[in-house]
Amino acid sequence: MHRDDLRLAICVGLAAGFGSISTVPDGYYLPLTVAAVMVGSYGGSYALGLQRVICTLLGGLLLLIAQPAFTGLPFPIGLALMLGLIRFLGGCLGLEAGYKITGMVVVMGWLMQSTAVDGWLGLKLSWTALGVVLALLALHLFWPSTAIREHQKAYGALLELQREALLEQQRLLVQSAGARLSPARRKERHRELMRALIQSRATRSAAVLELGANPYAQPQMHLWTDLERCCAAIAGCITALRALREPLVAVPGFRGLHQAEAHLLADAAALLGVWQDALKKNRPALSADSTSQDLQASIEHLRSVERDLLKQPDLPQVLDPFQQRQLARRLLLCYQIGAVVQRMQLRWQELIVTNRDPSPAPP
């Protein structure tokens, strides 16, 4: 049994006990609401609970206003028109969940006596609102499960896969031939990377709800957006690196170049590890001594080694055109990874460390 299941069982049991001992009728609506709303994280439960309350209100309003207009029609026709009206209004209001609740309110109220509908609607709405409040309090106070934490945890898992992939390429550049992954293994690793990227995007909507009414005024919102772009760019570079042939490690003239590339990838992977540690906190602030100076030094060293290699007059005779394209492609991808990681490091420090305003300055 997971922690979330145990928390749900305890909260539903307490809600059922409170509803049964209460002198207010229809107390069974309280545990039903808690069980329906208390799923996932705080942000997702908040959105689901808000939709449930809105749909209960919508069902009550339709029952009180539209039902008298349909009483002269046969029961099946009148009820069908009412349900169609529910679907139309729900689509206009942009409701994504709760149509069953609206329909249940309408059907149950239609079958009750008109004198009892007003009191039942008030009780139903009160118990529903109380259940939503209790579910949100439980998620916030009892083994907290927040969407922000889950969202940043998903990014941490994605960064771990990318860090392992960069270290894998780094080992390939310093070892002898034969360390390259098989095509089936490369395809499997690519799918793992894509699933992690999709998972990080899927948890965004619930996390945005927890940032408040104006999420774009929060630095974390801009951080997530920039981090998503950075991870997508790194994923593309990793896939392209894996598709290249084995590096020319055995050729003495290119060993220094591949070692410089390996240092660059290792420094980029080290920064990804720093980001992982920062994302474990609710406010992912980087430490003051976390900089990209080592990565910048690796980039400059690789450029120096590249310039020295291009000065060799016999370079075209050593490599055939295909090998030259492979060598240039690997160099370009290493530079791209270094630049992307470096820009993200500076952006992260700008948003979280210095607490500067993320909005652009006016012209």
Short mmCIF file of N, CA and C in Angstrom, two decimals, residues 144-241:
data_model
loop_
_atom_site.label_atom_id
_atom_site.label_comp_id
_atom_site.label_asym_id
_atom_site.label_seq_id
_atom_site.Cartn_x
_atom_site.Cartn_y
_atom_site.Cartn_z
N PRO A 144 2.00 15.89 2.88
CA PRO A 144 1.74 16.80 1.75
C PRO A 144 2.16 16.19 0.41
N SER A 145 1.31 16.39 -0.56
CA SER A 145 1.56 15.92 -1.93
C SER A 145 1.23 17.08 -2.87
N THR A 146 2.25 17.87 -3.18
CA THR A 146 2.03 19.06 -3.98
C THR A 146 2.45 18.83 -5.42
N ALA A 147 1.77 19.49 -6.33
CA ALA A 147 2.08 19.36 -7.75
C ALA A 147 3.43 19.99 -8.09
N ILE A 148 3.81 21.04 -7.37
CA ILE A 148 5.11 21.67 -7.62
C ILE A 148 6.23 20.67 -7.34
N ARG A 149 6.12 19.96 -6.24
CA ARG A 149 7.14 18.97 -5.90
C ARG A 149 7.18 17.86 -6.94
N GLU A 150 6.01 17.38 -7.37
CA GLU A 150 5.96 16.31 -8.37
C GLU A 150 6.51 16.79 -9.72
N HIS A 151 6.22 18.05 -10.07
CA HIS A 151 6.70 18.60 -11.33
C HIS A 151 8.23 18.69 -11.33
N GLN A 152 8.78 19.20 -10.26
CA GLN A 152 10.23 19.32 -10.19
C GLN A 152 10.90 17.95 -10.03
N LYS A 153 10.19 17.01 -9.43
CA LYS A 153 10.71 15.64 -9.35
C LYS A 153 10.79 15.01 -10.74
N ALA A 154 9.80 15.31 -11.58
CA ALA A 154 9.82 14.80 -12.96
C ALA A 154 11.00 15.40 -13.73
N TYR A 155 11.27 16.68 -13.52
CA TYR A 155 12.43 17.28 -14.17
C TYR A 155 13.73 16.68 -13.64
N GLY A 156 13.76 16.36 -12.34
CA GLY A 156 14.95 15.73 -11.78
C GLY A 156 15.23 14.37 -12.41
N ALA A 157 14.16 13.59 -12.64
CA ALA A 157 14.33 12.28 -13.31
C ALA A 157 14.81 12.46 -14.74
N LEU A 158 14.29 13.47 -15.43
CA LEU A 158 14.73 13.74 -16.80
C LEU A 158 16.19 14.16 -16.84
N LEU A 159 16.59 15.03 -15.92
CA LEU A 159 17.99 15.46 -15.87
C LEU A 159 18.92 14.30 -15.53
N GLU A 160 18.46 13.36 -14.73
CA GLU A 160 19.29 12.20 -14.40
C GLU A 160 19.55 11.35 -15.64
N LEU A 161 18.53 11.14 -16.45
CA LEU A 161 18.71 10.39 -17.70
C LEU A 161 19.67 11.12 -18.64
N GLN A 162 19.53 12.43 -18.74
CA GLN A 162 20.41 13.18 -19.62
C GLN A 162 21.84 13.22 -19.09
N ARG A 163 21.99 13.30 -17.79
CA ARG A 163 23.33 13.28 -17.21
C ARG A 163 24.01 11.94 -17.49
N GLU A 164 23.27 10.85 -17.33
CA GLU A 164 23.84 9.54 -17.63
C GLU A 164 24.21 9.41 -19.10
N ALA A 165 23.38 10.00 -19.98
CA ALA A 165 23.68 9.94 -21.41
C ALA A 165 24.93 10.73 -21.75
N LEU A 166 25.12 11.89 -21.13
CA LEU A 166 26.33 12.68 -21.38
C LEU A 166 27.58 11.96 -20.87
N LEU A 167 27.47 11.34 -19.71
CA LEU A 167 28.61 10.58 -19.19
C LEU A 167 28.90 9.35 -20.05
N GLU A 168 27.85 8.79 -20.61
CA GLU A 168 28.03 7.66 -21.53
C GLU A 168 28.83 8.10 -22.77
N GLN A 169 28.49 9.26 -23.32
CA GLN A 169 29.24 9.78 -24.47
C GLN A 169 30.65 10.19 -24.06
N GLN A 170 30.79 10.68 -22.84
CA GLN A 170 32.12 11.05 -22.36
C GLN A 170 33.03 9.83 -22.27
N ARG A 171 32.49 8.71 -21.77
CA ARG A 171 33.28 7.48 -21.69
C ARG A 171 33.63 6.96 -23.08
N LEU A 172 32.70 7.12 -24.01
CA LEU A 172 32.96 6.67 -25.38
C LEU A 172 34.11 7.44 -26.01
N LEU A 173 34.28 8.70 -25.64
CA LEU A 173 35.33 9.54 -26.24
C LEU A 173 36.71 9.25 -25.66
N VAL A 174 36.77 8.66 -24.49
CA VAL A 174 38.08 8.41 -23.86
C VAL A 174 38.46 6.94 -23.89
N GLN A 175 37.51 6.06 -24.21
CA GLN A 175 37.81 4.64 -24.27
C GLN A 175 38.11 4.22 -25.70
N SER A 176 38.49 2.97 -25.83
CA SER A 176 38.78 2.44 -27.16
C SER A 176 37.49 2.09 -27.87
N ALA A 177 37.59 1.68 -29.11
CA ALA A 177 36.41 1.34 -29.90
C ALA A 177 35.69 0.15 -29.30
N GLY A 178 34.38 0.09 -29.55
CA GLY A 178 33.55 -1.00 -29.05
C GLY A 178 32.65 -0.60 -27.92
N ALA A 179 32.73 0.63 -27.42
CA ALA A 179 31.90 1.06 -26.30
C ALA A 179 30.58 1.65 -26.75
N ARG A 180 30.35 1.72 -28.05
CA ARG A 180 29.12 2.31 -28.58
C ARG A 180 27.94 1.38 -28.34
N LEU A 181 26.77 1.96 -28.04
CA LEU A 181 25.57 1.17 -27.78
C LEU A 181 25.08 0.52 -29.07
N SER A 182 24.41 -0.60 -28.91
CA SER A 182 23.80 -1.27 -30.05
C SER A 182 22.58 -0.48 -30.52
N PRO A 183 22.13 -0.68 -31.76
CA PRO A 183 20.93 0.05 -32.23
C PRO A 183 19.71 -0.17 -31.38
N ALA A 184 19.48 -1.41 -30.91
CA ALA A 184 18.31 -1.68 -30.06
C ALA A 184 18.43 -0.94 -28.73
N ARG A 185 19.64 -0.93 -28.16
CA ARG A 185 19.84 -0.23 -26.89
C ARG A 185 19.69 1.27 -27.06
N ARG A 186 20.16 1.82 -28.18
CA ARG A 186 20.01 3.26 -28.42
C ARG A 186 18.53 3.63 -28.55
N LYS A 187 17.77 2.78 -29.23
CA LYS A 187 16.34 3.04 -29.38
C LYS A 187 15.63 2.99 -28.03
N GLU A 188 16.02 2.05 -27.19
CA GLU A 188 15.42 1.95 -25.86
C GLU A 188 15.75 3.17 -25.01
N ARG A 189 17.01 3.60 -25.04
CA ARG A 189 17.39 4.80 -24.27
C ARG A 189 16.67 6.04 -24.80
N HIS A 190 16.50 6.13 -26.11
CA HIS A 190 15.79 7.28 -26.68
C HIS A 190 14.34 7.30 -26.21
N ARG A 191 13.70 6.14 -26.16
CA ARG A 191 12.32 6.09 -25.69
C ARG A 191 12.21 6.48 -24.22
N GLU A 192 13.16 6.03 -23.41
CA GLU A 192 13.16 6.42 -22.00
C GLU A 192 13.28 7.94 -21.86
N LEU A 193 14.14 8.53 -22.66
CA LEU A 193 14.34 9.98 -22.61
C LEU A 193 13.08 10.72 -23.03
N MET A 194 12.42 10.25 -24.08
CA MET A 194 11.20 10.90 -24.55
C MET A 194 10.06 10.75 -23.54
N ARG A 195 9.96 9.58 -22.91
CA ARG A 195 8.92 9.40 -21.89
C ARG A 195 9.13 10.33 -20.71
N ALA A 196 10.37 10.49 -20.29
CA ALA A 196 10.65 11.41 -19.19
C ALA A 196 10.35 12.85 -19.57
N LEU A 197 10.64 13.23 -20.81
CA LEU A 197 10.33 14.58 -21.27
C LEU A 197 8.83 14.82 -21.32
N ILE A 198 8.07 13.84 -21.80
CA ILE A 198 6.61 13.96 -21.84
C ILE A 198 6.03 14.01 -20.44
N GLN A 199 6.58 13.22 -19.52
CA GLN A 199 6.09 13.22 -18.15
C GLN A 199 6.32 14.57 -17.48
N SER A 200 7.45 15.19 -17.74
CA SER A 200 7.71 16.50 -17.15
C SER A 200 6.73 17.55 -17.68
N ARG A 201 6.33 17.43 -18.93
CA ARG A 201 5.35 18.37 -19.48
C ARG A 201 3.95 18.09 -18.96
N ALA A 202 3.63 16.82 -18.71
CA ALA A 202 2.28 16.45 -18.28
C ALA A 202 1.97 16.95 -16.87
N THR A 203 2.98 17.15 -16.05
CA THR A 203 2.74 17.60 -14.68
C THR A 203 2.73 19.12 -14.55
N ARG A 204 2.83 19.84 -15.65
CA ARG A 204 2.93 21.30 -15.59
C ARG A 204 1.62 21.95 -15.15
N SER A 205 0.48 21.53 -15.72
CA SER A 205 -0.79 22.23 -15.49
C SER A 205 -1.16 22.25 -14.02
N ALA A 206 -1.01 21.11 -13.32
CA ALA A 206 -1.35 21.08 -11.89
C ALA A 206 -0.39 21.93 -11.08
N ALA A 207 0.88 21.97 -11.46
CA ALA A 207 1.84 22.78 -10.73
C ALA A 207 1.57 24.27 -10.91
N VAL A 208 1.11 24.67 -12.09
CA VAL A 208 0.81 26.08 -12.34
C VAL A 208 -0.32 26.55 -11.43
N LEU A 209 -1.30 25.68 -11.15
CA LEU A 209 -2.40 26.06 -10.27
C LEU A 209 -1.92 26.42 -8.87
N GLU A 210 -0.86 25.75 -8.43
CA GLU A 210 -0.36 26.00 -7.08
C GLU A 210 0.47 27.28 -6.98
N LEU A 211 0.82 27.86 -8.11
CA LEU A 211 1.58 29.11 -8.08
C LEU A 211 0.72 30.33 -7.79
N GLY A 212 -0.60 30.15 -7.83
CA GLY A 212 -1.48 31.27 -7.51
C GLY A 212 -2.22 31.81 -8.72
N ALA A 213 -2.88 32.95 -8.49
CA ALA A 213 -3.73 33.53 -9.54
C ALA A 213 -2.92 34.08 -10.70
N ASN A 214 -1.69 34.50 -10.45
CA ASN A 214 -0.85 35.07 -11.50
C ASN A 214 0.47 34.30 -11.56
N PRO A 215 0.47 33.11 -12.15
CA PRO A 215 1.68 32.28 -12.12
C PRO A 215 2.85 32.89 -12.86
N TYR A 216 2.60 33.71 -13.89
CA TYR A 216 3.69 34.27 -14.67
C TYR A 216 4.44 35.37 -13.92
N ALA A 217 3.92 35.77 -12.76
CA ALA A 217 4.67 36.69 -11.92
C ALA A 217 5.65 35.95 -11.01
N GLN A 218 5.61 34.62 -11.01
CA GLN A 218 6.49 33.82 -10.17
C GLN A 218 7.74 33.40 -10.95
N PRO A 219 8.92 33.52 -10.36
CA PRO A 219 10.15 33.11 -11.07
C PRO A 219 10.16 31.64 -11.45
N GLN A 220 9.50 30.78 -10.64
CA GLN A 220 9.52 29.35 -10.93
C GLN A 220 8.83 29.03 -12.25
N MET A 221 7.80 29.77 -12.60
CA MET A 221 7.10 29.53 -13.86
C MET A 221 8.06 29.76 -15.03
N HIS A 222 8.81 30.83 -14.99
CA HIS A 222 9.79 31.11 -16.06
C HIS A 222 10.92 30.10 -16.02
N LEU A 223 11.30 29.66 -14.83
CA LEU A 223 12.36 28.65 -14.72
C LEU A 223 11.93 27.35 -15.38
N TRP A 224 10.69 26.90 -15.11
CA TRP A 224 10.20 25.66 -15.72
C TRP A 224 10.16 25.76 -17.24
N THR A 225 9.71 26.91 -17.73
CA THR A 225 9.63 27.08 -19.19
C THR A 225 11.01 27.01 -19.83
N ASP A 226 11.98 27.73 -19.24
CA ASP A 226 13.34 27.71 -19.80
C ASP A 226 13.99 26.34 -19.64
N LEU A 227 13.71 25.67 -18.51
CA LEU A 227 14.29 24.36 -18.28
C LEU A 227 13.73 23.33 -19.27
N GLU A 228 12.46 23.47 -19.61
CA GLU A 228 11.87 22.56 -20.60
C GLU A 228 12.55 22.73 -21.96
N ARG A 229 12.77 23.98 -22.36
CA ARG A 229 13.47 24.22 -23.63
C ARG A 229 14.89 23.68 -23.59
N CYS A 230 15.56 23.87 -22.47
CA CYS A 230 16.94 23.39 -22.34
C CYS A 230 16.99 21.87 -22.43
N CYS A 231 16.09 21.19 -21.72
CA CYS A 231 16.09 19.73 -21.73
C CYS A 231 15.73 19.19 -23.10
N ALA A 232 14.81 19.84 -23.80
CA ALA A 232 14.46 19.40 -25.15
C ALA A 232 15.65 19.55 -26.10
N ALA A 233 16.40 20.65 -25.97
CA ALA A 233 17.57 20.85 -26.81
C ALA A 233 18.66 19.82 -26.51
N ILE A 234 18.88 19.55 -25.22
CA ILE A 234 19.89 18.55 -24.85
C ILE A 234 19.49 17.17 -25.34
N ALA A 235 18.21 16.85 -25.24
CA ALA A 235 17.73 15.55 -25.72
C ALA A 235 17.99 15.38 -27.21
N GLY A 236 17.75 16.43 -27.98
CA GLY A 236 18.05 16.36 -29.41
C GLY A 236 19.52 16.15 -29.70
N CYS A 237 20.37 16.83 -28.94
CA CYS A 237 21.82 16.67 -29.14
C CYS A 237 22.27 15.27 -28.75
N ILE A 238 21.71 14.74 -27.67
CA ILE A 238 22.09 13.39 -27.24
C ILE A 238 21.70 12.36 -28.29
N THR A 239 20.49 12.49 -28.83
CA THR A 239 20.06 11.56 -29.88
C THR A 239 20.97 11.63 -31.09
N ALA A 240 21.38 12.85 -31.47
CA ALA A 240 22.27 13.00 -32.61
C ALA A 240 23.66 12.44 -32.32
N LEU A 241 24.16 12.60 -31.10
CA LEU A 241 25.46 12.05 -30.74
C LEU A 241 25.45 10.52 -30.79
#
